[in-house]
Coordinates of C-alpha atoms and ligand atoms in Angstrom, one line a residue:
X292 CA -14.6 -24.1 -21.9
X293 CA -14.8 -20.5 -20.7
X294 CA -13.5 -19.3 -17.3
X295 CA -15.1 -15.7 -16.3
X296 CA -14.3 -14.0 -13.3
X297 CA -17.0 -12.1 -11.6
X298 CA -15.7 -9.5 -8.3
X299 CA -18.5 -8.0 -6.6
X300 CA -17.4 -4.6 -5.7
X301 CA -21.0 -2.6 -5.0
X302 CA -21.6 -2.7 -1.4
X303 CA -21.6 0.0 0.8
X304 CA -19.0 -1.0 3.7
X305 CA -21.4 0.1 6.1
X306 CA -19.4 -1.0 9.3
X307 CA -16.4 0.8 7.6
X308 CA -18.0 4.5 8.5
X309 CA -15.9 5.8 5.8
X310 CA -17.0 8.0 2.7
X311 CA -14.3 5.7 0.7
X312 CA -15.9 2.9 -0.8
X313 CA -14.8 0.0 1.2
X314 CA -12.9 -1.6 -1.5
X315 CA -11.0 1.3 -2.1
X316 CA -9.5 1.3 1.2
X317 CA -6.0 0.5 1.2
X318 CA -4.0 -2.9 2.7
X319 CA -0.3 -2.4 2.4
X320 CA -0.7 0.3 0.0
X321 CA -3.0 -0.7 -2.5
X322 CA -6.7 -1.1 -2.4
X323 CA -8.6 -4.4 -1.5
X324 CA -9.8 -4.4 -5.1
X325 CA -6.3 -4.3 -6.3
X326 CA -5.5 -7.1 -4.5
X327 CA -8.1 -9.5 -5.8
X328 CA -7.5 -8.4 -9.2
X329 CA -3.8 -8.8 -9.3
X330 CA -4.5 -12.4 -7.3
X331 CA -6.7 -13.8 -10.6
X332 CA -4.8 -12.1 -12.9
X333 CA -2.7 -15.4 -14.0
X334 CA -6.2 -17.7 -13.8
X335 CA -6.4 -15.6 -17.9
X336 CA -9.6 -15.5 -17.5
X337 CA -11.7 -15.0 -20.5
X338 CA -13.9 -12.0 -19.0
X339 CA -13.1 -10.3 -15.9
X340 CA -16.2 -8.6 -14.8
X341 CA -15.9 -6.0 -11.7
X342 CA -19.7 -5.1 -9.9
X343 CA -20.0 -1.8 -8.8
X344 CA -22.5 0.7 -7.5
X345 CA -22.2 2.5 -4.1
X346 CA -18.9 5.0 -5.3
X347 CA -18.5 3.5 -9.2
X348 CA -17.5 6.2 -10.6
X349 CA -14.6 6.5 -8.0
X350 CA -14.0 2.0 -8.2
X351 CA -14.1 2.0 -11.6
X352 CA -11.9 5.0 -12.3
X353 CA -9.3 3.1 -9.7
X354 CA -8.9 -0.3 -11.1
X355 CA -9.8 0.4 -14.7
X356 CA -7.6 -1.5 -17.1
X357 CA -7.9 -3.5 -20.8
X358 CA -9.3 -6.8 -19.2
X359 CA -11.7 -5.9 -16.5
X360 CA -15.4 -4.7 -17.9
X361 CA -17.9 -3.3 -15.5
X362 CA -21.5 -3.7 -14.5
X363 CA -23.4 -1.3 -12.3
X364 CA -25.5 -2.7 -9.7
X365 CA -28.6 0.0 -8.9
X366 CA -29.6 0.1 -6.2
X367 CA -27.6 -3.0 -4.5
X368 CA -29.6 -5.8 -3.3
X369 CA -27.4 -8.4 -2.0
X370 CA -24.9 -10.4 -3.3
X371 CA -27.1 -12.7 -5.3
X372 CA -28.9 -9.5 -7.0
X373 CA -25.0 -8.5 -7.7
X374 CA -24.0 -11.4 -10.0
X375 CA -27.6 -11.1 -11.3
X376 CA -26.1 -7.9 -13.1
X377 CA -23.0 -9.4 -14.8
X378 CA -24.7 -12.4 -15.9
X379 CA -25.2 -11.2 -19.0
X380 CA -21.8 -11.2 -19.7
X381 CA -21.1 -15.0 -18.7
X382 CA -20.1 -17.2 -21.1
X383 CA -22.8 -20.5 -20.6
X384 CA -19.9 -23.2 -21.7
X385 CA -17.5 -23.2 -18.8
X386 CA -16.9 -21.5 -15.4
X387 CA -17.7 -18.8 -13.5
X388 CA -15.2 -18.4 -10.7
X389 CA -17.1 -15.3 -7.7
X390 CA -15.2 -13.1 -5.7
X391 CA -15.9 -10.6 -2.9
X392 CA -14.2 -7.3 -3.3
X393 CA -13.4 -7.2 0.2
X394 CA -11.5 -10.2 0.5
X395 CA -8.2 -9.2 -0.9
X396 CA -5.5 -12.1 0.1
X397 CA -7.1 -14.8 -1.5
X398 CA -4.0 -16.8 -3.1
X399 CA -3.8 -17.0 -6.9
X400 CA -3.1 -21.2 -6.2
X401 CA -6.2 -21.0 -4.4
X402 CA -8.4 -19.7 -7.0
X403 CA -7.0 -22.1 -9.5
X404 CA -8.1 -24.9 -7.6
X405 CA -11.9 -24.0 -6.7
X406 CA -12.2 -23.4 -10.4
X407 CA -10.5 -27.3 -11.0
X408 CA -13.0 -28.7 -8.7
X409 CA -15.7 -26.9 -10.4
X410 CA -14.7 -28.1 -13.3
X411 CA -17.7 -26.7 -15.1
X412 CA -20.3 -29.3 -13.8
X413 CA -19.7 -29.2 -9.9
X414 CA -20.7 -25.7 -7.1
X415 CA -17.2 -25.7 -5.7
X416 CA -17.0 -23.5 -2.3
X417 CA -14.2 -22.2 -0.7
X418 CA -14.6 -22.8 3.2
X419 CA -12.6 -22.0 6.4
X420 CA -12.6 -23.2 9.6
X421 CA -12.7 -19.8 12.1
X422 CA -12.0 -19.9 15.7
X423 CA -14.4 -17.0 15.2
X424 CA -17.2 -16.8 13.0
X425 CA -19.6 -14.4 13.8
X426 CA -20.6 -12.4 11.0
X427 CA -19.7 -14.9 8.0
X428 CA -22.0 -17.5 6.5
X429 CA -22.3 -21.0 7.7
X430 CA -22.0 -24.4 5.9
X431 CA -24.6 -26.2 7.0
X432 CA -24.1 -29.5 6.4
X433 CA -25.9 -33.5 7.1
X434 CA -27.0 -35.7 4.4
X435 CA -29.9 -38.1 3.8
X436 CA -27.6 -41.1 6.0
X437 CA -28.3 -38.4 9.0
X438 CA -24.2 -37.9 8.8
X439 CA -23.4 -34.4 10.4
X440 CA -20.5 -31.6 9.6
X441 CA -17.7 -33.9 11.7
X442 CA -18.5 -37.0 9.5
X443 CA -18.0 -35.5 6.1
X444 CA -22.2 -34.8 5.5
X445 CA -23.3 -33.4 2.3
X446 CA -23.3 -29.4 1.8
X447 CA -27.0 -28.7 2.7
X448 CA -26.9 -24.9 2.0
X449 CA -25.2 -21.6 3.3
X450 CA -27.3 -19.9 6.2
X451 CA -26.0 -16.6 6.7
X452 CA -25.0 -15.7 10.8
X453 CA -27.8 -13.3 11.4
X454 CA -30.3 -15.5 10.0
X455 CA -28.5 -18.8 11.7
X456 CA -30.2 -20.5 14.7
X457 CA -27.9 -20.3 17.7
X458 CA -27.5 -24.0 17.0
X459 CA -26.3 -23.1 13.1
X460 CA -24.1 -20.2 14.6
X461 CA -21.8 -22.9 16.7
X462 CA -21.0 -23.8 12.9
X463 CA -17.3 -23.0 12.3
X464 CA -16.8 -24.1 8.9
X465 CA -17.9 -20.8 7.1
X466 CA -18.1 -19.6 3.4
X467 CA -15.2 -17.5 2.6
X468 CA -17.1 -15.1 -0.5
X469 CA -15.0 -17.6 -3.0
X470 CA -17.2 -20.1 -5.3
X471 CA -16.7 -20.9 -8.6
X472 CA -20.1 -23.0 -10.3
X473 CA -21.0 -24.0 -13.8
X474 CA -21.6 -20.5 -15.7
X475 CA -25.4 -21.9 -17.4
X476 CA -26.7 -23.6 -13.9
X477 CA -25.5 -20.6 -11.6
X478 CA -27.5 -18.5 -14.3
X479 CA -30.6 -20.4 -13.4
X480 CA -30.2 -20.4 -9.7
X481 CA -29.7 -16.5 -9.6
X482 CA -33.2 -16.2 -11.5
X483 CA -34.8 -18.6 -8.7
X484 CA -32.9 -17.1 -5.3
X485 CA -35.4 -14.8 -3.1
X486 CA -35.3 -12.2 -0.5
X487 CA -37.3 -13.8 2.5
X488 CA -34.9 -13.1 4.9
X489 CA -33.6 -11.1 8.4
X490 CA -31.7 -8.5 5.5
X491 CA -34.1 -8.7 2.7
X492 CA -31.3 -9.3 0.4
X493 CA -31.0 -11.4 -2.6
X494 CA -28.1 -13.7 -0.8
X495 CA -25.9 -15.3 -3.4
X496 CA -24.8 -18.3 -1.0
X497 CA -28.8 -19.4 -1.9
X498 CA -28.0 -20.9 -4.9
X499 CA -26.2 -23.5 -3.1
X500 CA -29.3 -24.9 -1.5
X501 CA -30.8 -24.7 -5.1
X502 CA -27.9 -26.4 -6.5
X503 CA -28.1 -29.5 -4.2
X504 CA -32.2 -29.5 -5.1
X505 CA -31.0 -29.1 -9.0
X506 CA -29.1 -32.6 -7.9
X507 CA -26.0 -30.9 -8.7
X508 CA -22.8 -31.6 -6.4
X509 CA -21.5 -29.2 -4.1
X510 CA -18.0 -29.7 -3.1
X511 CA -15.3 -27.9 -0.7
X512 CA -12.4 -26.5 -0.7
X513 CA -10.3 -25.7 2.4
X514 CA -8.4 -22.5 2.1
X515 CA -4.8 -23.2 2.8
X516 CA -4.7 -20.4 6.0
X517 CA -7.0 -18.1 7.8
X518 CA -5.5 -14.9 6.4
X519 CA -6.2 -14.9 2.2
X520 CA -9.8 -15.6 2.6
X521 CA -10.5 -12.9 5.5
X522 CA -12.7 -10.4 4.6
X523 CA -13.0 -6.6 5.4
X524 CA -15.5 -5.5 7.0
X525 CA -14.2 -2.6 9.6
X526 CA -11.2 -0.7 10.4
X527 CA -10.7 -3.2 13.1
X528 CA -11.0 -5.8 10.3
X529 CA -8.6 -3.7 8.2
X530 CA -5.8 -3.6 10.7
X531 CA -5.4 -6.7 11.5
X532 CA -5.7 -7.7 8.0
X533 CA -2.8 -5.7 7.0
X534 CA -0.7 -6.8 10.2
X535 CA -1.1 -10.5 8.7
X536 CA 0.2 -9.2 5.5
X537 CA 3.3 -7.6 6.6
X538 CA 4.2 -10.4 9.1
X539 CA 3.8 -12.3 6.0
X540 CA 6.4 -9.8 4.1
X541 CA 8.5 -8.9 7.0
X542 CA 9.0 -13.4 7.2
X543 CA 9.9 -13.6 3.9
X544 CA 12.3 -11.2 3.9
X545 CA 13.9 -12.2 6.8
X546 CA 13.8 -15.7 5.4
X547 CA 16.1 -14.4 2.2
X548 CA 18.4 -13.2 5.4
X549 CA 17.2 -9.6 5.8
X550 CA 17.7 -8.4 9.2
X551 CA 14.7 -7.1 10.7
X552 CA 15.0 -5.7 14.3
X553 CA 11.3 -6.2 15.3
X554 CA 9.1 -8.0 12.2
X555 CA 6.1 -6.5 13.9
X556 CA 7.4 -3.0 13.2
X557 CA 7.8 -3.5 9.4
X558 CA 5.8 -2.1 7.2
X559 CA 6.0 -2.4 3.3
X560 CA 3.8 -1.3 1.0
X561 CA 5.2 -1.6 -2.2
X562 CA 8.4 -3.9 -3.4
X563 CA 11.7 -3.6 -1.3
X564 CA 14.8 -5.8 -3.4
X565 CA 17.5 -6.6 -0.7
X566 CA 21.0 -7.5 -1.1
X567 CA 23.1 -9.6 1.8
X568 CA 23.0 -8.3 5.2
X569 CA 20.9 -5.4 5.3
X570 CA 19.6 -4.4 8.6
X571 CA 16.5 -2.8 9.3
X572 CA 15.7 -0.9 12.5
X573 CA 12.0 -0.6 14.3
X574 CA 9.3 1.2 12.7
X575 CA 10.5 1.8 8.6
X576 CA 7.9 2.0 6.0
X577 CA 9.3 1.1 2.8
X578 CA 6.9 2.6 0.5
X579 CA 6.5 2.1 -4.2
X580 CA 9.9 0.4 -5.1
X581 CA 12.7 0.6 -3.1
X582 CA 16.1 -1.2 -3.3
X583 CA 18.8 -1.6 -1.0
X584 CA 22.3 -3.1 -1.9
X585 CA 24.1 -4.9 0.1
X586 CA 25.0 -4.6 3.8
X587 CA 22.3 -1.4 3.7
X588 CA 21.6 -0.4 7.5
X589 CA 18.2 1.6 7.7
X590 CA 17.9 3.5 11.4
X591 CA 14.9 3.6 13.3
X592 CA 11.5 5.6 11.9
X593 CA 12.6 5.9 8.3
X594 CA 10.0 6.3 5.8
X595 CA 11.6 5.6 2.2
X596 CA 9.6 5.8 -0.7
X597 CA 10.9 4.9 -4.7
X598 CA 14.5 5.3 -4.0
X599 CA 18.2 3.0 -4.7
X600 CA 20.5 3.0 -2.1
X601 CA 23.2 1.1 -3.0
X602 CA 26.0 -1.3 -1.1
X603 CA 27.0 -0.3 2.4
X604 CA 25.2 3.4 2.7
X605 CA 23.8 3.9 6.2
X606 CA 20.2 5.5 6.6
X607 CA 20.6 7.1 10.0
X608 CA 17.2 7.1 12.2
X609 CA 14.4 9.6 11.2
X610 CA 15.4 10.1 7.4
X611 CA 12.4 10.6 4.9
X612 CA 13.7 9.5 1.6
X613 CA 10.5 10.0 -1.2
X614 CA 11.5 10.0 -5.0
X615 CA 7.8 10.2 -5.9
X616 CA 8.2 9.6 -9.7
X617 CA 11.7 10.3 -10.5
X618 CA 13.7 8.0 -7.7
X619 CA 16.2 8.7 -5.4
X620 CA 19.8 7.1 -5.4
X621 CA 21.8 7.1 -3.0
X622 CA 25.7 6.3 -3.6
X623 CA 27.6 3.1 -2.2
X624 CA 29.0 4.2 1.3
X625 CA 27.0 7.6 1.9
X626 CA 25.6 8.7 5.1
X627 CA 22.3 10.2 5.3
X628 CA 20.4 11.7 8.7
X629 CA 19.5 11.4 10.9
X630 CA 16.9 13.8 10.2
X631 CA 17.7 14.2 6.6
X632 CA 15.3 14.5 4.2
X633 CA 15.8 13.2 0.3
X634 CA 13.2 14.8 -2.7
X635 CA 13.1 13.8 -6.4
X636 CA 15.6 13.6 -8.4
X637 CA 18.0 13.4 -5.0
X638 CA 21.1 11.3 -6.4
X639 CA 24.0 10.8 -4.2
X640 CA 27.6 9.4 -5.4
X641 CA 29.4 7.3 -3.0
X642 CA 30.3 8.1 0.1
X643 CA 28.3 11.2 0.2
X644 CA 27.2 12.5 3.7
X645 CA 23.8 14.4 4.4
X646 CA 23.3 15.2 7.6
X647 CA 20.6 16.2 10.3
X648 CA 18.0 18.8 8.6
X649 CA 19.6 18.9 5.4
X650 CA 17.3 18.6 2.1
X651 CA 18.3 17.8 -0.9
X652 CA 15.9 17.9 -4.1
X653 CA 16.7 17.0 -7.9
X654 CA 20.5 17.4 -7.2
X655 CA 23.2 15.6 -8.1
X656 CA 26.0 15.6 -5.8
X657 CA 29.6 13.9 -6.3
X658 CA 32.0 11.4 -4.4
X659 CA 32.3 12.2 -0.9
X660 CA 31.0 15.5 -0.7
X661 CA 29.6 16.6 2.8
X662 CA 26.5 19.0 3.6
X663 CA 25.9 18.1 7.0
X664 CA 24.2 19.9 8.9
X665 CA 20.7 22.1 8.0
X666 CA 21.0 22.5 5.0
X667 CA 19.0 23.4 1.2
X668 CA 20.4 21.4 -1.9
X669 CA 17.9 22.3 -5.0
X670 CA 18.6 21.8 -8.6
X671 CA 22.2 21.7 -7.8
X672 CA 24.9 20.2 -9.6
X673 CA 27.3 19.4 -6.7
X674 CA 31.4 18.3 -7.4
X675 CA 33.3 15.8 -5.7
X676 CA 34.6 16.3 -2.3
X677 CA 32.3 19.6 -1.6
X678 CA 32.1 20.7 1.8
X679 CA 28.5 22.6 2.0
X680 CA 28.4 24.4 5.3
X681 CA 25.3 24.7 8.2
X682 CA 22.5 26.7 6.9
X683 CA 23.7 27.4 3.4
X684 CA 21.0 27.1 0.5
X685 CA 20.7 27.3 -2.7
X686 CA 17.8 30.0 -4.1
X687 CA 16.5 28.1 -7.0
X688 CA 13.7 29.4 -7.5
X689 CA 12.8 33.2 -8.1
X690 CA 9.3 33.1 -7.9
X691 CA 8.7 32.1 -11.8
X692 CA 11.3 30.0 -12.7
X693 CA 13.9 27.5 -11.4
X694 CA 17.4 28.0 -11.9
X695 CA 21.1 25.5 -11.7
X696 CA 23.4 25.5 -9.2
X697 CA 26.7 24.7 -10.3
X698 CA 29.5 23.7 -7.9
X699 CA 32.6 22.5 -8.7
X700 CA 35.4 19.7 -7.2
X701 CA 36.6 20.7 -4.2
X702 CA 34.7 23.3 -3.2
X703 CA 33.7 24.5 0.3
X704 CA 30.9 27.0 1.0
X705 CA 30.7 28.1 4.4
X706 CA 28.0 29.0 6.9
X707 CA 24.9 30.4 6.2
X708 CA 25.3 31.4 2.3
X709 CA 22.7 32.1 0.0
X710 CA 23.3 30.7 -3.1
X711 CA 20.9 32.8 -6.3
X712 CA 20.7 30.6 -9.0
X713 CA 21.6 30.0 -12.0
X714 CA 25.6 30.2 -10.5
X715 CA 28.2 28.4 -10.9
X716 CA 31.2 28.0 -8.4
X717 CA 34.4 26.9 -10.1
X718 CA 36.9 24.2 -8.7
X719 CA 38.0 24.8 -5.5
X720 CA 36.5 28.0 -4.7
X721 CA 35.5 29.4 -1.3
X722 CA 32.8 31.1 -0.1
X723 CA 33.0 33.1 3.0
X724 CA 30.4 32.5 5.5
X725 CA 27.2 34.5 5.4
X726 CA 27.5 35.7 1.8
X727 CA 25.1 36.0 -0.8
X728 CA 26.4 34.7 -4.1
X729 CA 24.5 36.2 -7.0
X730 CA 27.8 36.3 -9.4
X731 CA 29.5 33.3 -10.9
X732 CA 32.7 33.0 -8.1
X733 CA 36.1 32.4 -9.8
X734 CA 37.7 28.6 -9.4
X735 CA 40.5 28.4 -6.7
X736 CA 39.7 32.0 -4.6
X737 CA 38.1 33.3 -1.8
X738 CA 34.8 34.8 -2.8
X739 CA 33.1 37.0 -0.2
X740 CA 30.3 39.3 -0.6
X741 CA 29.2 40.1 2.8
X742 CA 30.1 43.5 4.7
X743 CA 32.7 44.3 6.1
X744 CA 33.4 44.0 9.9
X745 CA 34.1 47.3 11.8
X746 CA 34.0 48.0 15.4
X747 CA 33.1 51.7 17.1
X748 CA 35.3 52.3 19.6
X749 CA 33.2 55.5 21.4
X750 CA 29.9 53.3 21.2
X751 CA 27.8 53.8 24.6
X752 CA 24.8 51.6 25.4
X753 CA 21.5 53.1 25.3
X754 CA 20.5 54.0 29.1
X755 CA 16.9 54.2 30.6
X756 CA 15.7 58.2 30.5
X757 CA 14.3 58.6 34.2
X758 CA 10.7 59.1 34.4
X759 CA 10.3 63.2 35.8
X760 CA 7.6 63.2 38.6
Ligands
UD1_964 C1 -20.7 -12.4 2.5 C2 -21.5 -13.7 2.4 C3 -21.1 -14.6 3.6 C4 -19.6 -14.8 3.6 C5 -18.9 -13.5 3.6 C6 -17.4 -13.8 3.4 C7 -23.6 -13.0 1.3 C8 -25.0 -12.8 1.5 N1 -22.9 -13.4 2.4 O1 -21.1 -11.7 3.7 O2 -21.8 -15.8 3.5 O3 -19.3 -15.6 4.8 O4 -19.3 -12.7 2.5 O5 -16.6 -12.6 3.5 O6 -23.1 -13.0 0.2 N2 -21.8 -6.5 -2.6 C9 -22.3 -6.1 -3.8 N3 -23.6 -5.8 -3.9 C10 -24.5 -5.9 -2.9 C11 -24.0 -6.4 -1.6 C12 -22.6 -6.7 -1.5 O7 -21.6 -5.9 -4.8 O8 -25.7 -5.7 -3.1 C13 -20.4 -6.8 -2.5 C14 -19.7 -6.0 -1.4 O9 -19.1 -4.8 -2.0 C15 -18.6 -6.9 -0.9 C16 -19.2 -8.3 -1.2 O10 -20.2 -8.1 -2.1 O11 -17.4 -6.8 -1.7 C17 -19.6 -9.0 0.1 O12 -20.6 -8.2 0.7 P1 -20.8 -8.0 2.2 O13 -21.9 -7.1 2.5 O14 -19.5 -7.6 2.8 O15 -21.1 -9.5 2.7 P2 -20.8 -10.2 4.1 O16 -21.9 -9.8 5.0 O17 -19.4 -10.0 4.5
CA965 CA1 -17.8 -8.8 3.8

């Protein structure tokens, strides 16, 4: 029997009064799309078909992979008239399990088990109980006994909150976007729903009414919390959406023993792999992959995007760490910030220190050397034990090309140099401060290359000329 996957992706998101399609906005740094698809992806679902219309070009050039196929729905006429469009591509033996795009949290165990209680004969639904309702679609319920919602009665239909009776709209138990029915039935039912009502949409949750006239059962499920079948609707919506989801992350972290100063001050949008006893301050955003060994302290305000830091480095508050494709390491033991900002290709050895408005970009530096205070590290090749002085930097880059800077063990480069690349700076050299290195400078000596310092002993101040009358 075949399971297919429909996810109906072509509405508007008028409330969202964005140009982005709505289900390309982002929760926790990927878009609500994403989200459903990587939820169903272990259901291995024979088809996975995405509906799209309003912005297709942009949803289908984001989520485009192998499995998913795509119909266009033109112009979009509700969410019945949606499924209407992939049904073609159902197989009739088996399943179809129907998502909304703009419910992203729905739990992959969920899924699984509205498609079970389908089990290719039954209209399973996925419902909720809301504190708050208003806007979703009600389960009206009461059977032929004259037994109402509280005593178990029958599914009667789904009437949708702005076509609901004030009566209907008390209803709390609402339709969460989630039904799976039997593919050749649903097919039928989408050729009979209509578009007599307050939107003048094609509803999907009709075909439930036609299923219980068809004398086909209609069963529940109860979604195991509030949060995975919430859908998104608004920026309102949005953000509380993606505050459940990072209390969610920020608690299992914390429950693998991650110290988090403030959970409510987390955010992650990505992976973050911790080892014992990191601490995090208030307010980081952990962005892509990023791994911290263990005893890792993070400072206050750090954003830290695709980077390593290994065992016992300290991320001082204020540090922007973003490897962007190529990573960033930082070394067991180093220091960075605050105010310290790491580029790609940034790789630290231990017990390296960066320091307040220091950059460093695809360089490599070695044990324990310093540059700690406003500073420019680019395509440098940095020794062990280097001491890079306050405003030195290294001119990679001469308008066509970039160039290496090579610097050996032991060597310290004072103030304010400029460093012309390609150069290398043997072992244990020294620069003077303020020089401009465009010559390789000899291991073990003092290099200096700025002028020398005289002093004119006759020199008189300028004096105001006064103004003849
Ligand atoms: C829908 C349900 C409602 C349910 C709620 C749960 C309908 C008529 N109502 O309401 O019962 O409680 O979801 O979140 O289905 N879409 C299309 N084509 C269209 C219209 C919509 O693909 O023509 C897509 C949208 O992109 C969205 C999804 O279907 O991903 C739901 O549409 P939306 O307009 O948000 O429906 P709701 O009013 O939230
Ligand atoms: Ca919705």
């Amino acid at each position: 029997m075949a399971l297919d996957i429909v996810i109906m992706a072509a509405g508007k998101g008028t409330r969202m009064r964005s140009s982005l399609p709505k289900v390309l906005h982002n929760l926790a740094g990927r878009s609500l799309l994403q989200h459903v698809l990587q939820n169903v992806a272990a259901l291995g679902a024979d088809r996975i078909v995405v509906v799209t219309g309003h912005g297709a070009d942009a949803v289908e050039a984001a989520v485009a992979a192998p499995q998913v196929q795509f119909v266009r729905q033109m112009p979009q006429l509700g969410t019945g008239h949606a499924v209407q469009q992939a049904a073609p591509l159902l197989h009739d033996a088996g399943t179809t399990l129907i998502l909304n795009g703009d419910v992203p949290l729905i739990e992959p165990a969920t899924a699984a088990a509205l498609v079970a209680a389908c089990g290719g004969e039954r209209l399973a639904l996925l419902t909720v109980l809301l504190d708050d309702p208003s806007g979703y679609g009600r389960i009206v319920r009461g059977d032929p006994a004259g037994r109402s919602a509280t005593e178990g009665g029958r599914v009667q239909g789904i009437v949708e909150h702005k076509d609901a009776s004030p009566a209907q709209r008390l209803i709390r138990e609402v339709y969460t976007g989630v039904m799976a029915a039997p593919t050749a039935a649903l097919k039928r039912w989408l050729g009979a729903l209509r578009n007599e009502n307050v939107q003048g949409e094609y509803y999907l949750p009709d075909v439930v009414a036609l299923a219980v006239a068809d004398g086909v059962a209609v069963v529940t499920e109860r979604a195991t919390s509030e949060t995975e079948v919430l859908g998104v609707n608004s920026p309102l919506q949005l953000a509380d959406l993606e505050r459940r989801y990072q209390r969610r992350q920020a608690d299992a972290l914390m429950e693998a023993g991650v110290r988090l100063a403030d959970p409510a001050r987390f955010d992650l949008r990505g992976t973050l792999d911790c080892g014992s006893d990191v601490e995090i301050d208030v307010n980081g955003v952990f962005e892509g992959r990023v791994v911290l060994g263990d005893g890792v302290r993070i400072g206050a305000n750090c954003v830290i995007r695709n980077a390593t830091i290994a065992a016992g480095a300290l991320i001082q508050p204020f540090t922007h760490i973003d490897g962007e494709a190529l990573g960033v390491q930082v070394g067991a033991g180093a220091q960075v910030g605050p105010f310290a900002r790491l580029r790609p290709g940034a790789v630290l050895g231990d017990e390296v220190h960066i320091g307040n408005f220091v950059e460093v970009k695809n360089s490599t530096l070695g044990r324990g050397a310093k540059a700690n205070h406003l500073a420019y590290l680019g395509d440098a090749t940095v020794g062990a034990r280097v001491n890079y002085g306050a405003g030195s930097i290294t001119a990679n880059y001469d308008g066509a090309n970039k160039h290496r800077t090579v610097i050996g063990d032991d060597v310290h480069v004072g103030s304010n140099c400029v460093l012309v690349a390609p150069v290398t700076l043997g072992a244990g050299a020294t620069i003077g401060g303020g020089s401009t290195i465009s010559k390789d400078a000899p291991a073990g000596q003092l290099t200096v290359s700025r002028a020398k310092q005289l002093s004119l002993a006759g020199w008189k101040r300028p004096v105001k000329v006064p103004k003849s009358t």
